[in-house]
Amino acid sequence: MATAEPTAHALIARHRPTLDQALEAIRTRAYWSPHPEHPKAYGEHGSLDAAAGKAAFDALLGSRFDLGQPGTDDWVGGEVSPYGVELGVTYPHADLDVLLPAMKAGQRAWRDAGPEARAAVCLEILKRISDRTHEFAHAVMHTSGQAFMMAFQAGGPHAQDRGLEAVAYAYAEQVRTPGTAEWSKPQGKRDPLTLTKRFTAVPRGIALMIGCNTFPTWNGYPGLFASLATGNAVLVKPHPRAVLPLALTVRVAREVLAEAGHDPNLVALAAERPGEGIAKTLATRLEIRIIDYTGSTAFGDWLEANARQARVYTEKAGVNTVVVESAGDYKGMLANLAFSLSLYSGQMCTTPQNLLIPRDGIRTDQGHKSFDEVTADLAQAVDGLLGDDARANALLGAIVNPDVKARLEAASALGEVALASREITHPDFPDAVVRTPVIVKLDGAKPDAEAAYMSECFGPVSFAVAVDSAADAVELLRRTVREKGAMTVGAYTMDEEVERAVEEVCLEEAAQLSLNLTGGVYVNQTAAFSDFHGSGGNPAANAALCDAAFVADRFRTVEVRREA
Amino acid sequence: MATAEPTAHALIARHRPTLDQALEAIRTRAYWSPHPEHPKAYGEHGSLDAAAGKAAFDALLGSRFDLGQPGTDDWVGGEVSPYGVELGVTYPHADLDVLLPAMKAGQRAWRDAGPEARAAVCLEILKRISDRTHEFAHAVMHTSGQAFMMAFQAGGPHAQDRGLEAVAYAYAEQVRTPGTAEWSKPQGKRDPLTLTKRFTAVPRGIALMIGCNTFPTWNGYPGLFASLATGNAVLVKPHPRAVLPLALTVRVAREVLAEAGHDPNLVALAAERPGEGIAKTLATRLEIRIIDYTGSTAFGDWLEANARQARVYTEKAGVNTVVVESAGDYKGMLANLAFSLSLYSGQMCTTPQNLLIPRDGIRTDQGHKSFDEVTADLAQAVDGLLGDDARANALLGAIVNPDVKARLEAASALGEVALASREITHPDFPDAVVRTPVIVKLDGAKPDAEAAYMSECFGPVSFAVAVDSAADAVELLRRTVREKGAMTVGAYTMDEEVERAVEEVCLEEAAQLSLNLTGGVYVNQTAAFSDFHGSGGNPAANAALCDAAFVADRFRTVEVRREA
């Protein structure tokens, strides 16, 4: 281990400009990213190019992923790519009574390093992850089922952006209180009362990050880096089907920590045996003081109710709505929606599910369109987008697990099918389950349809819901967000009054709204440093990525005061 | 009702300089307060002087306190001053199914007013409360039992400071994200993707502030003003024995809101019938999305476990420790501790309870002092401080309720009494229960003593706990803070190693530490804008007054984005 001091100075010098740019970006919320999106941008300045990244990934397959963690009592694994490949990687299984105390050993030095040095170490971790984006892309692809380009971008630069954003917020929050203060209170003719005060940001303890299957890095990095940057140790509990991207992350973090003179056990992996359900055990350990979780509402609610010793940040299920009231650019709307419904087979927490369309049809720049015309045109737009199998494979990726496939297959029985799902063959991976999305028509006025559209049907399933009017759509939107939560809301309208009504629902129910998107930005995508992911104010999530509330309670400020 | 716009401009113009000073103070944490501490400072510029304040208070006695709230179905009251006076004031009892919807009616306009206008309204409320500090002082005195000067300062300017501090934090947090942003993402040779984004701070809903008996305004204002400034409506549920100071607060808030063109029902009072236990009913109403609570650990834990629809901020019981290892200014230490133990009869959540003293005695500037000498000298210091009855009454105030009196009377059976409590007669209020503090010696090595010193004994009871060594004291300090929580920790030591060890415990267990106080600053007092009250990181409280974490989750930021 190096001594921390000189390394800290060097790391701060290297990364302070990036940190400052990130701080400026979250203040202006203009576009910014230090992480290139294009695969060809990698291969210089120490980063792996496409071939080297692929080779690095291939070398991992079938290997024992040794992290050198204390208390390793077994080796566990069993990931099978949604593309059909068995990864064959085994990971350390931890004896928690050894690992957790070991994670606390380095916490004092990590705390004493201070916010700036911690931010610099976090940025170095992100930089090294960035250099290996090609390797991570394959790891994300073969655990989430995302197509390569999406795994590359969302699992690489976009996830790194979200991690950096969290570091910037964490840094800003910790330095809002000065390190020291001189306090002098006048006492009339007597001498003033004077105190010298020292303020220290202290961590809560060990943070637990529970990863998800679909976006292991993108959804995992904000909590991981927010906790680490605020001085906590972080235990990473990946989804059993998406261990590799987070194991790689943990390895890089441990390497950087050790090189910076810190204890590598500040970041550790908790892989589990099949069916072990280790998250419940971990979540209620007294050492665990912060939990970040992305996944089902049932387990998120369980965590909030039972992990009482911890501050719990959850992203759970929601039902995302798009109100389609009228369209000033009908073709643009159809193309935009078709892409949103198709991307990663709708397996995003931000994918629209319910399209609320007046049963009497809508006004558009192409004339009046009936409900059936809108659904048929949308179906055609999706068909057009996915007509070419290569393009379809590049957009859809693979169905991540059998549950999603089962839901997709059951969906066509829920109503009249406007667009049937079809199978696509993947040229490289014959065992991959690739499916185009299904669109089912439902009548919003019929009580038996409500069970379908008022539940999250995660996957490539959307409902074209016939509503009586724009006002009816707005009210259904409100009820859906209030009762079921929503990560995203979209609306298409040329009517100012309808626009205001939709906006008002989103403000009152705390949902993030995208209006009249017809170009290359989609309702299911958000950009770090500018867009918030979720609001933290409706049942879909109790936190937003990323704001001050996401970081401010991960540390506490301890004051030591004495007479001056 | 005035229209909000012009009034908002006028209020902003009036209060922006104060807001800016508060923002600067929380950044530097130097001494600052706009609220005079001296009673004679009042009486000009529209503020009530002593006589007018007393007259205003007297006029309230025996009256019906009509707030003009909707849904008032009864009039309830029954406060009896700890000084023996029946207040005879009755307050509106609310039909919640009428009051709560009425509180939501003005929320949209309050939200749309924006952070600066809301801060200005809050500052106007605080200004008018400040002008009536003399009236509030009597109301606080005759509900909490505090002596007049303490009721005046802690219930007046210090409480107003804490309210203003919360407004400043709330404002700063809401404006960290800009109101609008232009986002432009380069697309190589193609046109950039461009979006226009609008960000709005939106409230969570209705906040519930549950007041306490001992510091109705000081402990109540931070939550009240943090919630109001972030756009929430606030329902104030006072302790049944301390309604008047908060009813006055609600009346002022409603007046200012109405004058500023807002709905006065944004702030309302929920008084209760004896034994009604309305807090439980309120705390689990779906409309209630934020709760601030100061009081018992049992009910605080109940709130955290059951009010799942709300963000819950609690200040609960703790056991405050002072480590007495050595003293560079022995007489200064004794005087300082004597004052801390006596002030308001130890009925502060910040009063020291356990004085950990090595059984072999301590090193001091007056030579070695045995354990028995230290306790005898401290007893003598308390006796000297309270020897004069007038001074004793001015410092002690009255015992707030029969439970505290019962605990005090039971304490002398717990061990050898180093200082016996004695009764003091109050010249003006013969029915007031005024008692000097008791100090009981306990042996930290005896298991049967542990039940006493490891529980909060709220009131004028402290324990001189004999420990084996400084190291033993440090370990007992750690265990006490970890298991029982602490609002304050004090330490007296000339030994750098001991100082570091105590500091390290406070950093690791997140407790606020005062070192070697011998002058006019006491461990149980904190100053707004500079000192944190509690840390939010140990079992005594889940939040600190006041930091970003205390305000950042009371609102959410909703983004509306569209193509530019």
PDB file of N, CA and C in Angstrom, chain A residues 27 31 37 108 111 173 176 178 184-185 197-198 304-305 308 311 499 503-504 511-515 518-519 522 525 530-532 535 547-548 556-559 561-563, chain B residues 27 31 37 108 111 173 176 178 184-185 197-198 304-305 308 311 499 503-504 511-515 518-519 522 525 530-532 535 547-548 556-557 559 561-563:
ATOM      1  N   ARG A  27     -24.902  22.546 -11.823  1.00  0.00           N
ATOM      2  CA  ARG A  27     -25.432  23.864 -11.491  1.00  0.00           C
ATOM      3  C   ARG A  27     -26.187  24.471 -12.682  1.00  0.00           C
ATOM      4  N   TYR A  31     -25.616  20.463 -21.261  1.00  0.00           N
ATOM      5  CA  TYR A  31     -25.040  19.173 -21.645  1.00  0.00           C
ATOM      6  C   TYR A  31     -23.561  19.119 -21.275  1.00  0.00           C
ATOM      7  N   GLU A  37     -19.108   8.560 -26.005  1.00  0.00           N
ATOM      8  CA  GLU A  37     -20.164   7.591 -26.307  1.00  0.00           C
ATOM      9  C   GLU A  37     -19.801   6.659 -27.453  1.00  0.00           C
ATOM     10  N   ARG A 108     -11.560   4.787   9.060  1.00  0.00           N
ATOM     11  CA  ARG A 108     -11.060   5.989   9.726  1.00  0.00           C
ATOM     12  C   ARG A 108     -10.130   6.783   8.803  1.00  0.00           C
ATOM     13  N   ARG A 111     -12.156   8.364   6.094  1.00  0.00           N
ATOM     14  CA  ARG A 111     -12.837   9.554   6.613  1.00  0.00           C
ATOM     15  C   ARG A 111     -11.857  10.715   6.723  1.00  0.00           C
ATOM     16  N   GLU A 173     -21.906  18.712  -1.183  1.00  0.00           N
ATOM     17  CA  GLU A 173     -22.662  18.680   0.067  1.00  0.00           C
ATOM     18  C   GLU A 173     -21.735  18.666   1.268  1.00  0.00           C
ATOM     19  N   ARG A 176     -20.064  22.178   2.086  1.00  0.00           N
ATOM     20  CA  ARG A 176     -20.918  23.349   2.353  1.00  0.00           C
ATOM     21  C   ARG A 176     -20.667  23.884   3.756  1.00  0.00           C
ATOM     22  N   PRO A 178     -17.859  24.655   6.511  1.00  0.00           N
ATOM     23  CA  PRO A 178     -16.397  24.800   6.463  1.00  0.00           C
ATOM     24  C   PRO A 178     -15.732  23.806   7.415  1.00  0.00           C
ATOM     25  N   SER A 184     -17.513  34.229  17.577  1.00  0.00           N
ATOM     26  CA  SER A 184     -17.304  35.263  18.599  1.00  0.00           C
ATOM     27  C   SER A 184     -18.619  36.002  18.824  1.00  0.00           C
ATOM     28  N   LYS A 185     -19.176  35.820  19.994  1.00  0.00           N
ATOM     29  CA  LYS A 185     -20.483  36.409  20.290  1.00  0.00           C
ATOM     30  C   LYS A 185     -20.307  37.602  21.227  1.00  0.00           C
ATOM     31  N   LYS A 197     -14.266  26.057  16.343  1.00  0.00           N
ATOM     32  CA  LYS A 197     -15.079  24.885  15.995  1.00  0.00           C
ATOM     33  C   LYS A 197     -14.452  24.147  14.828  1.00  0.00           C
ATOM     34  N   ARG A 198     -14.490  22.856  14.904  1.00  0.00           N
ATOM     35  CA  ARG A 198     -14.019  22.045  13.776  1.00  0.00           C
ATOM     36  C   ARG A 198     -15.160  21.140  13.335  1.00  0.00           C
ATOM     37  N   GLU A 304     -37.718  -1.063   3.031  1.00  0.00           N
ATOM     38  CA  GLU A 304     -38.107   0.169   3.732  1.00  0.00           C
ATOM     39  C   GLU A 304     -38.728  -0.157   5.096  1.00  0.00           C
ATOM     40  N   ALA A 305     -39.440  -1.279   5.162  1.00  0.00           N
ATOM     41  CA  ALA A 305     -40.118  -1.620   6.412  1.00  0.00           C
ATOM     42  C   ALA A 305     -39.179  -2.308   7.408  1.00  0.00           C
ATOM     43  N   ARG A 308     -34.493  -1.073   9.286  1.00  0.00           N
ATOM     44  CA  ARG A 308     -34.725   0.154  10.057  1.00  0.00           C
ATOM     45  C   ARG A 308     -33.444   0.801  10.549  1.00  0.00           C
ATOM     46  N   ARG A 311     -30.506   3.905   6.201  1.00  0.00           N
ATOM     47  CA  ARG A 311     -31.185   4.866   5.326  1.00  0.00           C
ATOM     48  C   ARG A 311     -31.350   4.147   3.997  1.00  0.00           C
ATOM     49  N   GLU A 499     -51.810  20.809 -22.212  1.00  0.00           N
ATOM     50  CA  GLU A 499     -50.411  20.811 -21.786  1.00  0.00           C
ATOM     51  C   GLU A 499     -50.301  21.268 -20.335  1.00  0.00           C
ATOM     52  N   GLU A 503     -49.013  19.072 -17.178  1.00  0.00           N
ATOM     53  CA  GLU A 503     -47.918  19.607 -16.355  1.00  0.00           C
ATOM     54  C   GLU A 503     -48.328  19.696 -14.890  1.00  0.00           C
ATOM     55  N   GLU A 504     -49.552  20.166 -14.664  1.00  0.00           N
ATOM     56  CA  GLU A 504     -50.009  20.345 -13.291  1.00  0.00           C
ATOM     57  C   GLU A 504     -50.076  18.994 -12.573  1.00  0.00           C
ATOM     58  N   ALA A 511     -43.862  13.808 -10.991  1.00  0.00           N
ATOM     59  CA  ALA A 511     -43.409  12.907 -12.065  1.00  0.00           C
ATOM     60  C   ALA A 511     -42.658  13.737 -13.110  1.00  0.00           C
ATOM     61  N   GLN A 512     -41.647  13.143 -13.709  1.00  0.00           N
ATOM     62  CA  GLN A 512     -40.821  13.841 -14.697  1.00  0.00           C
ATOM     63  C   GLN A 512     -41.497  13.745 -16.066  1.00  0.00           C
ATOM     64  N   LEU A 513     -41.646  14.896 -16.722  1.00  0.00           N
ATOM     65  CA  LEU A 513     -42.463  14.982 -17.936  1.00  0.00           C
ATOM     66  C   LEU A 513     -41.629  15.347 -19.162  1.00  0.00           C
ATOM     67  N   SER A 514     -41.849  14.571 -20.246  1.00  0.00           N
ATOM     68  CA  SER A 514     -41.283  14.914 -21.546  1.00  0.00           C
ATOM     69  C   SER A 514     -42.435  15.276 -22.475  1.00  0.00           C
ATOM     70  N   LEU A 515     -42.348  16.463 -23.083  1.00  0.00           N
ATOM     71  CA  LEU A 515     -43.448  16.978 -23.892  1.00  0.00           C
ATOM     72  C   LEU A 515     -43.105  16.944 -25.377  1.00  0.00           C
ATOM     73  N   THR A 518     -40.227  14.367 -30.645  1.00  0.00           N
ATOM     74  CA  THR A 518     -40.397  13.802 -31.988  1.00  0.00           C
ATOM     75  C   THR A 518     -39.051  13.520 -32.653  1.00  0.00           C
ATOM     76  N   GLY A 519     -37.957  13.916 -31.994  1.00  0.00           N
ATOM     77  CA  GLY A 519     -36.646  13.754 -32.617  1.00  0.00           C
ATOM     78  C   GLY A 519     -35.840  12.650 -31.970  1.00  0.00           C
ATOM     79  N   TYR A 522     -35.544  10.536 -26.320  1.00  0.00           N
ATOM     80  CA  TYR A 522     -36.661   9.648 -26.032  1.00  0.00           C
ATOM     81  C   TYR A 522     -37.053   9.747 -24.565  1.00  0.00           C
ATOM     82  N   GLN A 525     -35.024   8.013 -21.868  1.00  0.00           N
ATOM     83  CA  GLN A 525     -33.607   8.300 -21.656  1.00  0.00           C
ATOM     84  C   GLN A 525     -33.433   9.589 -20.866  1.00  0.00           C
ATOM     85  N   SER A 530     -27.954  16.756 -16.074  1.00  0.00           N
ATOM     86  CA  SER A 530     -29.020  17.646 -16.541  1.00  0.00           C
ATOM     87  C   SER A 530     -30.403  17.111 -16.172  1.00  0.00           C
ATOM     88  N   ASP A 531     -30.712  15.875 -16.563  1.00  0.00           N
ATOM     89  CA  ASP A 531     -32.030  15.307 -16.250  1.00  0.00           C
ATOM     90  C   ASP A 531     -31.991  14.566 -14.926  1.00  0.00           C
ATOM     91  N   PHE A 532     -33.083  14.664 -14.184  1.00  0.00           N
ATOM     92  CA  PHE A 532     -33.254  13.803 -13.018  1.00  0.00           C
ATOM     93  C   PHE A 532     -33.875  12.480 -13.471  1.00  0.00           C
ATOM     94  N   SER A 535     -38.311  11.037  -9.572  1.00  0.00           N
ATOM     95  CA  SER A 535     -38.451  12.269  -8.785  1.00  0.00           C
ATOM     96  C   SER A 535     -38.274  12.017  -7.293  1.00  0.00           C
ATOM     97  N   ASP A 547     -29.771  14.163  -6.743  1.00  0.00           N
ATOM     98  CA  ASP A 547     -29.949  15.486  -6.163  1.00  0.00           C
ATOM     99  C   ASP A 547     -29.313  15.488  -4.773  1.00  0.00           C
ATOM    100  N   ALA A 548     -29.410  16.626  -4.090  1.00  0.00           N
ATOM    101  CA  ALA A 548     -28.755  16.728  -2.792  1.00  0.00           C
ATOM    102  C   ALA A 548     -29.344  15.738  -1.798  1.00  0.00           C
ATOM    103  N   ARG A 556     -22.798  12.467   8.128  1.00  0.00           N
ATOM    104  CA  ARG A 556     -23.257  13.416   9.146  1.00  0.00           C
ATOM    105  C   ARG A 556     -22.075  14.352   9.420  1.00  0.00           C
ATOM    106  N   THR A 557     -22.352  15.503   9.958  1.00  0.00           N
ATOM    107  CA  THR A 557     -21.287  16.433  10.285  1.00  0.00           C
ATOM    108  C   THR A 557     -21.113  16.474  11.797  1.00  0.00           C
ATOM    109  N   VAL A 558     -19.909  16.148  12.244  1.00  0.00           N
ATOM    110  CA  VAL A 558     -19.619  16.184  13.676  1.00  0.00           C
ATOM    111  C   VAL A 558     -18.796  17.429  13.983  1.00  0.00           C
ATOM    112  N   GLU A 559     -19.239  18.119  15.011  1.00  0.00           N
ATOM    113  CA  GLU A 559     -18.604  19.371  15.412  1.00  0.00           C
ATOM    114  C   GLU A 559     -17.842  19.148  16.720  1.00  0.00           C
ATOM    115  N   ARG A 561     -16.044  21.590  19.439  1.00  0.00           N
ATOM    116  CA  ARG A 561     -15.851  23.013  19.756  1.00  0.00           C
ATOM    117  C   ARG A 561     -15.121  23.158  21.085  1.00  0.00           C
ATOM    118  N   ARG A 562     -14.343  24.204  21.189  1.00  0.00           N
ATOM    119  CA  ARG A 562     -13.591  24.489  22.408  1.00  0.00           C
ATOM    120  C   ARG A 562     -13.402  25.998  22.500  1.00  0.00           C
ATOM    121  N   GLU A 563     -13.088  26.447  23.684  1.00  0.00           N
ATOM    122  CA  GLU A 563     -12.885  27.889  23.840  1.00  0.00           C
ATOM    123  C   GLU A 563     -11.661  28.331  23.048  1.00  0.00           C
TER     124      GLU A 563
ATOM    125  N   ARG B  27     -22.720  29.473   5.877  1.00  0.00           N
ATOM    126  CA  ARG B  27     -21.538  29.092   5.091  1.00  0.00           C
ATOM    127  C   ARG B  27     -20.262  29.277   5.905  1.00  0.00           C
ATOM    128  N   TYR B  31     -20.473  33.815  14.265  1.00  0.00           N
ATOM    129  CA  TYR B  31     -21.630  34.258  15.040  1.00  0.00           C
ATOM    130  C   TYR B  31     -22.492  35.233  14.236  1.00  0.00           C
ATOM    131  N   GLU B  37     -31.232  39.456  21.944  1.00  0.00           N
ATOM    132  CA  GLU B  37     -31.416  38.590  23.117  1.00  0.00           C
ATOM    133  C   GLU B  37     -31.887  39.359  24.349  1.00  0.00           C
ATOM    134  N   ARG B 108     -51.064  25.014  -4.519  1.00  0.00           N
ATOM    135  CA  ARG B 108     -50.565  25.269  -5.871  1.00  0.00           C
ATOM    136  C   ARG B 108     -49.995  26.680  -5.991  1.00  0.00           C
ATOM    137  N   ARG B 111     -46.773  26.896  -4.130  1.00  0.00           N
ATOM    138  CA  ARG B 111     -45.702  26.278  -4.917  1.00  0.00           C
ATOM    139  C   ARG B 111     -45.257  27.223  -6.034  1.00  0.00           C
ATOM    140  N   GLU B 173     -31.230  25.141  -0.895  1.00  0.00           N
ATOM    141  CA  GLU B 173     -31.376  23.826  -1.506  1.00  0.00           C
ATOM    142  C   GLU B 173     -32.265  23.879  -2.752  1.00  0.00           C
ATOM    143  N   ARG B 176     -30.501  25.425  -5.949  1.00  0.00           N
ATOM    144  CA  ARG B 176     -29.276  24.818  -6.486  1.00  0.00           C
ATOM    145  C   ARG B 176     -29.499  24.334  -7.912  1.00  0.00           C
ATOM    146  N   PRO B 178     -31.219  25.175 -11.424  1.00  0.00           N
ATOM    147  CA  PRO B 178     -31.759  26.403 -12.020  1.00  0.00           C
ATOM    148  C   PRO B 178     -33.225  26.216 -12.412  1.00  0.00           C
ATOM    149  N   SER B 184     -27.903  21.062 -25.065  1.00  0.00           N
ATOM    150  CA  SER B 184     -27.566  20.849 -26.473  1.00  0.00           C
ATOM    151  C   SER B 184     -26.464  19.818 -26.554  1.00  0.00           C
ATOM    152  N   LYS B 185     -26.801  18.666 -27.114  1.00  0.00           N
ATOM    153  CA  LYS B 185     -25.841  17.567 -27.161  1.00  0.00           C
ATOM    154  C   LYS B 185     -25.316  17.404 -28.584  1.00  0.00           C
ATOM    155  N   LYS B 197     -35.497  22.817 -20.788  1.00  0.00           N
ATOM    156  CA  LYS B 197     -35.928  22.126 -19.573  1.00  0.00           C
ATOM    157  C   LYS B 197     -36.366  23.153 -18.534  1.00  0.00           C
ATOM    158  N   ARG B 198     -37.429  22.847 -17.851  1.00  0.00           N
ATOM    159  CA  ARG B 198     -37.847  23.710 -16.747  1.00  0.00           C
ATOM    160  C   ARG B 198     -37.882  22.858 -15.485  1.00  0.00           C
ATOM    161  N   GLU B 304     -41.480   6.287  13.188  1.00  0.00           N
ATOM    162  CA  GLU B 304     -40.586   5.811  12.126  1.00  0.00           C
ATOM    163  C   GLU B 304     -41.073   4.485  11.545  1.00  0.00           C
ATOM    164  N   ALA B 305     -41.673   3.660  12.396  1.00  0.00           N
ATOM    165  CA  ALA B 305     -42.122   2.344  11.933  1.00  0.00           C
ATOM    166  C   ALA B 305     -43.473   2.409  11.239  1.00  0.00           C
ATOM    167  N   ARG B 308     -45.330   5.345   7.374  1.00  0.00           N
ATOM    168  CA  ARG B 308     -44.538   4.956   6.209  1.00  0.00           C
ATOM    169  C   ARG B 308     -44.791   5.841   4.996  1.00  0.00           C
ATOM    170  N   ARG B 311     -41.985  11.239   5.298  1.00  0.00           N
ATOM    171  CA  ARG B 311     -40.568  11.365   5.652  1.00  0.00           C
ATOM    172  C   ARG B 311     -40.566  11.849   7.095  1.00  0.00           C
ATOM    173  N   GLU B 499      -7.874  13.371  24.723  1.00  0.00           N
ATOM    174  CA  GLU B 499      -8.675  14.256  23.870  1.00  0.00           C
ATOM    175  C   GLU B 499      -8.903  13.600  22.507  1.00  0.00           C
ATOM    176  N   GLU B 503     -12.469  12.444  20.939  1.00  0.00           N
ATOM    177  CA  GLU B 503     -12.845  12.956  19.620  1.00  0.00           C
ATOM    178  C   GLU B 503     -13.143  11.818  18.656  1.00  0.00           C
ATOM    179  N   GLU B 504     -12.283  10.804  18.689  1.00  0.00           N
ATOM    180  CA  GLU B 504     -12.463   9.695  17.757  1.00  0.00           C
ATOM    181  C   GLU B 504     -13.788   8.976  18.023  1.00  0.00           C
ATOM    182  N   ALA B 511     -21.392  12.085  17.413  1.00  0.00           N
ATOM    183  CA  ALA B 511     -21.917  12.894  18.515  1.00  0.00           C
ATOM    184  C   ALA B 511     -21.203  14.241  18.533  1.00  0.00           C
ATOM    185  N   GLN B 512     -21.913  15.274  18.927  1.00  0.00           N
ATOM    186  CA  GLN B 512     -21.354  16.634  18.947  1.00  0.00           C
ATOM    187  C   GLN B 512     -20.600  16.844  20.260  1.00  0.00           C
ATOM    188  N   LEU B 513     -19.348  17.302  20.137  1.00  0.00           N
ATOM    189  CA  LEU B 513     -18.449  17.346  21.293  1.00  0.00           C
ATOM    190  C   LEU B 513     -18.066  18.772  21.680  1.00  0.00           C
ATOM    191  N   SER B 514     -18.193  19.078  22.983  1.00  0.00           N
ATOM    192  CA  SER B 514     -17.676  20.333  23.541  1.00  0.00           C
ATOM    193  C   SER B 514     -16.505  19.992  24.452  1.00  0.00           C
ATOM    194  N   LEU B 515     -15.360  20.649  24.199  1.00  0.00           N
ATOM    195  CA  LEU B 515     -14.131  20.309  24.924  1.00  0.00           C
ATOM    196  C   LEU B 515     -13.748  21.413  25.900  1.00  0.00           C
ATOM    197  N   THR B 518     -15.136  26.182  30.121  1.00  0.00           N
ATOM    198  CA  THR B 518     -15.011  26.704  31.489  1.00  0.00           C
ATOM    199  C   THR B 518     -15.601  28.103  31.614  1.00  0.00           C
ATOM    200  N   GLY B 519     -16.041  28.688  30.503  1.00  0.00           N
ATOM    201  CA  GLY B 519     -16.534  30.056  30.553  1.00  0.00           C
ATOM    202  C   GLY B 519     -18.042  30.132  30.385  1.00  0.00           C
ATOM    203  N   TYR B 522     -22.005  26.794  27.332  1.00  0.00           N
ATOM    204  CA  TYR B 522     -22.328  25.558  28.042  1.00  0.00           C
ATOM    205  C   TYR B 522     -22.618  24.436  27.052  1.00  0.00           C
ATOM    206  N   GLN B 525     -25.987  24.218  25.281  1.00  0.00           N
ATOM    207  CA  GLN B 525     -26.480  25.285  24.420  1.00  0.00           C
ATOM    208  C   GLN B 525     -25.812  25.230  23.056  1.00  0.00           C
ATOM    209  N   SER B 530     -24.383  28.299  13.416  1.00  0.00           N
ATOM    210  CA  SER B 530     -23.001  27.874  13.672  1.00  0.00           C
ATOM    211  C   SER B 530     -22.928  26.456  14.226  1.00  0.00           C
ATOM    212  N   ASP B 531     -23.634  26.193  15.319  1.00  0.00           N
ATOM    213  CA  ASP B 531     -23.605  24.850  15.906  1.00  0.00           C
ATOM    214  C   ASP B 531     -24.722  23.981  15.345  1.00  0.00           C
ATOM    215  N   PHE B 532     -24.425  22.712  15.173  1.00  0.00           N
ATOM    216  CA  PHE B 532     -25.480  21.745  14.868  1.00  0.00           C
ATOM    217  C   PHE B 532     -26.082  21.257  16.176  1.00  0.00           C
ATOM    218  N   SER B 535     -26.705  15.225  15.809  1.00  0.00           N
ATOM    219  CA  SER B 535     -25.952  14.898  14.593  1.00  0.00           C
ATOM    220  C   SER B 535     -26.798  14.150  13.574  1.00  0.00           C
ATOM    221  N   ASP B 547     -29.175  21.092   8.726  1.00  0.00           N
ATOM    222  CA  ASP B 547     -28.253  20.871   7.618  1.00  0.00           C
ATOM    223  C   ASP B 547     -29.063  20.586   6.367  1.00  0.00           C
ATOM    224  N   ALA B 548     -28.356  20.353   5.263  1.00  0.00           N
ATOM    225  CA  ALA B 548     -29.063  20.161   3.999  1.00  0.00           C
ATOM    226  C   ALA B 548     -29.976  18.941   4.050  1.00  0.00           C
ATOM    227  N   ARG B 556     -39.381  17.977  -3.860  1.00  0.00           N
ATOM    228  CA  ARG B 556     -38.802  17.229  -4.972  1.00  0.00           C
ATOM    229  C   ARG B 556     -38.686  18.198  -6.146  1.00  0.00           C
ATOM    230  N   THR B 557     -37.844  17.887  -7.092  1.00  0.00           N
ATOM    231  CA  THR B 557     -37.707  18.735  -8.264  1.00  0.00           C
ATOM    232  C   THR B 557     -38.329  18.026  -9.458  1.00  0.00           C
ATOM    233  N   GLU B 559     -39.082  18.034 -13.450  1.00  0.00           N
ATOM    234  CA  GLU B 559     -38.530  18.564 -14.695  1.00  0.00           C
ATOM    235  C   GLU B 559     -39.544  18.392 -15.815  1.00  0.00           C
ATOM    236  N   ARG B 561     -39.473  18.781 -19.884  1.00  0.00           N
ATOM    237  CA  ARG B 561     -38.528  19.042 -20.977  1.00  0.00           C
ATOM    238  C   ARG B 561     -39.243  18.907 -22.307  1.00  0.00           C
ATOM    239  N   ARG B 562     -38.793  19.690 -23.257  1.00  0.00           N
ATOM    240  CA  ARG B 562     -39.366  19.647 -24.610  1.00  0.00           C
ATOM    241  C   ARG B 562     -38.282  20.029 -25.598  1.00  0.00           C
ATOM    242  N   GLU B 563     -38.519  19.697 -26.847  1.00  0.00           N
ATOM    243  CA  GLU B 563     -37.516  20.039 -27.861  1.00  0.00           C
ATOM    244  C   GLU B 563     -37.411  21.554 -27.991  1.00  0.00           C
TER     245      GLU B 563
END
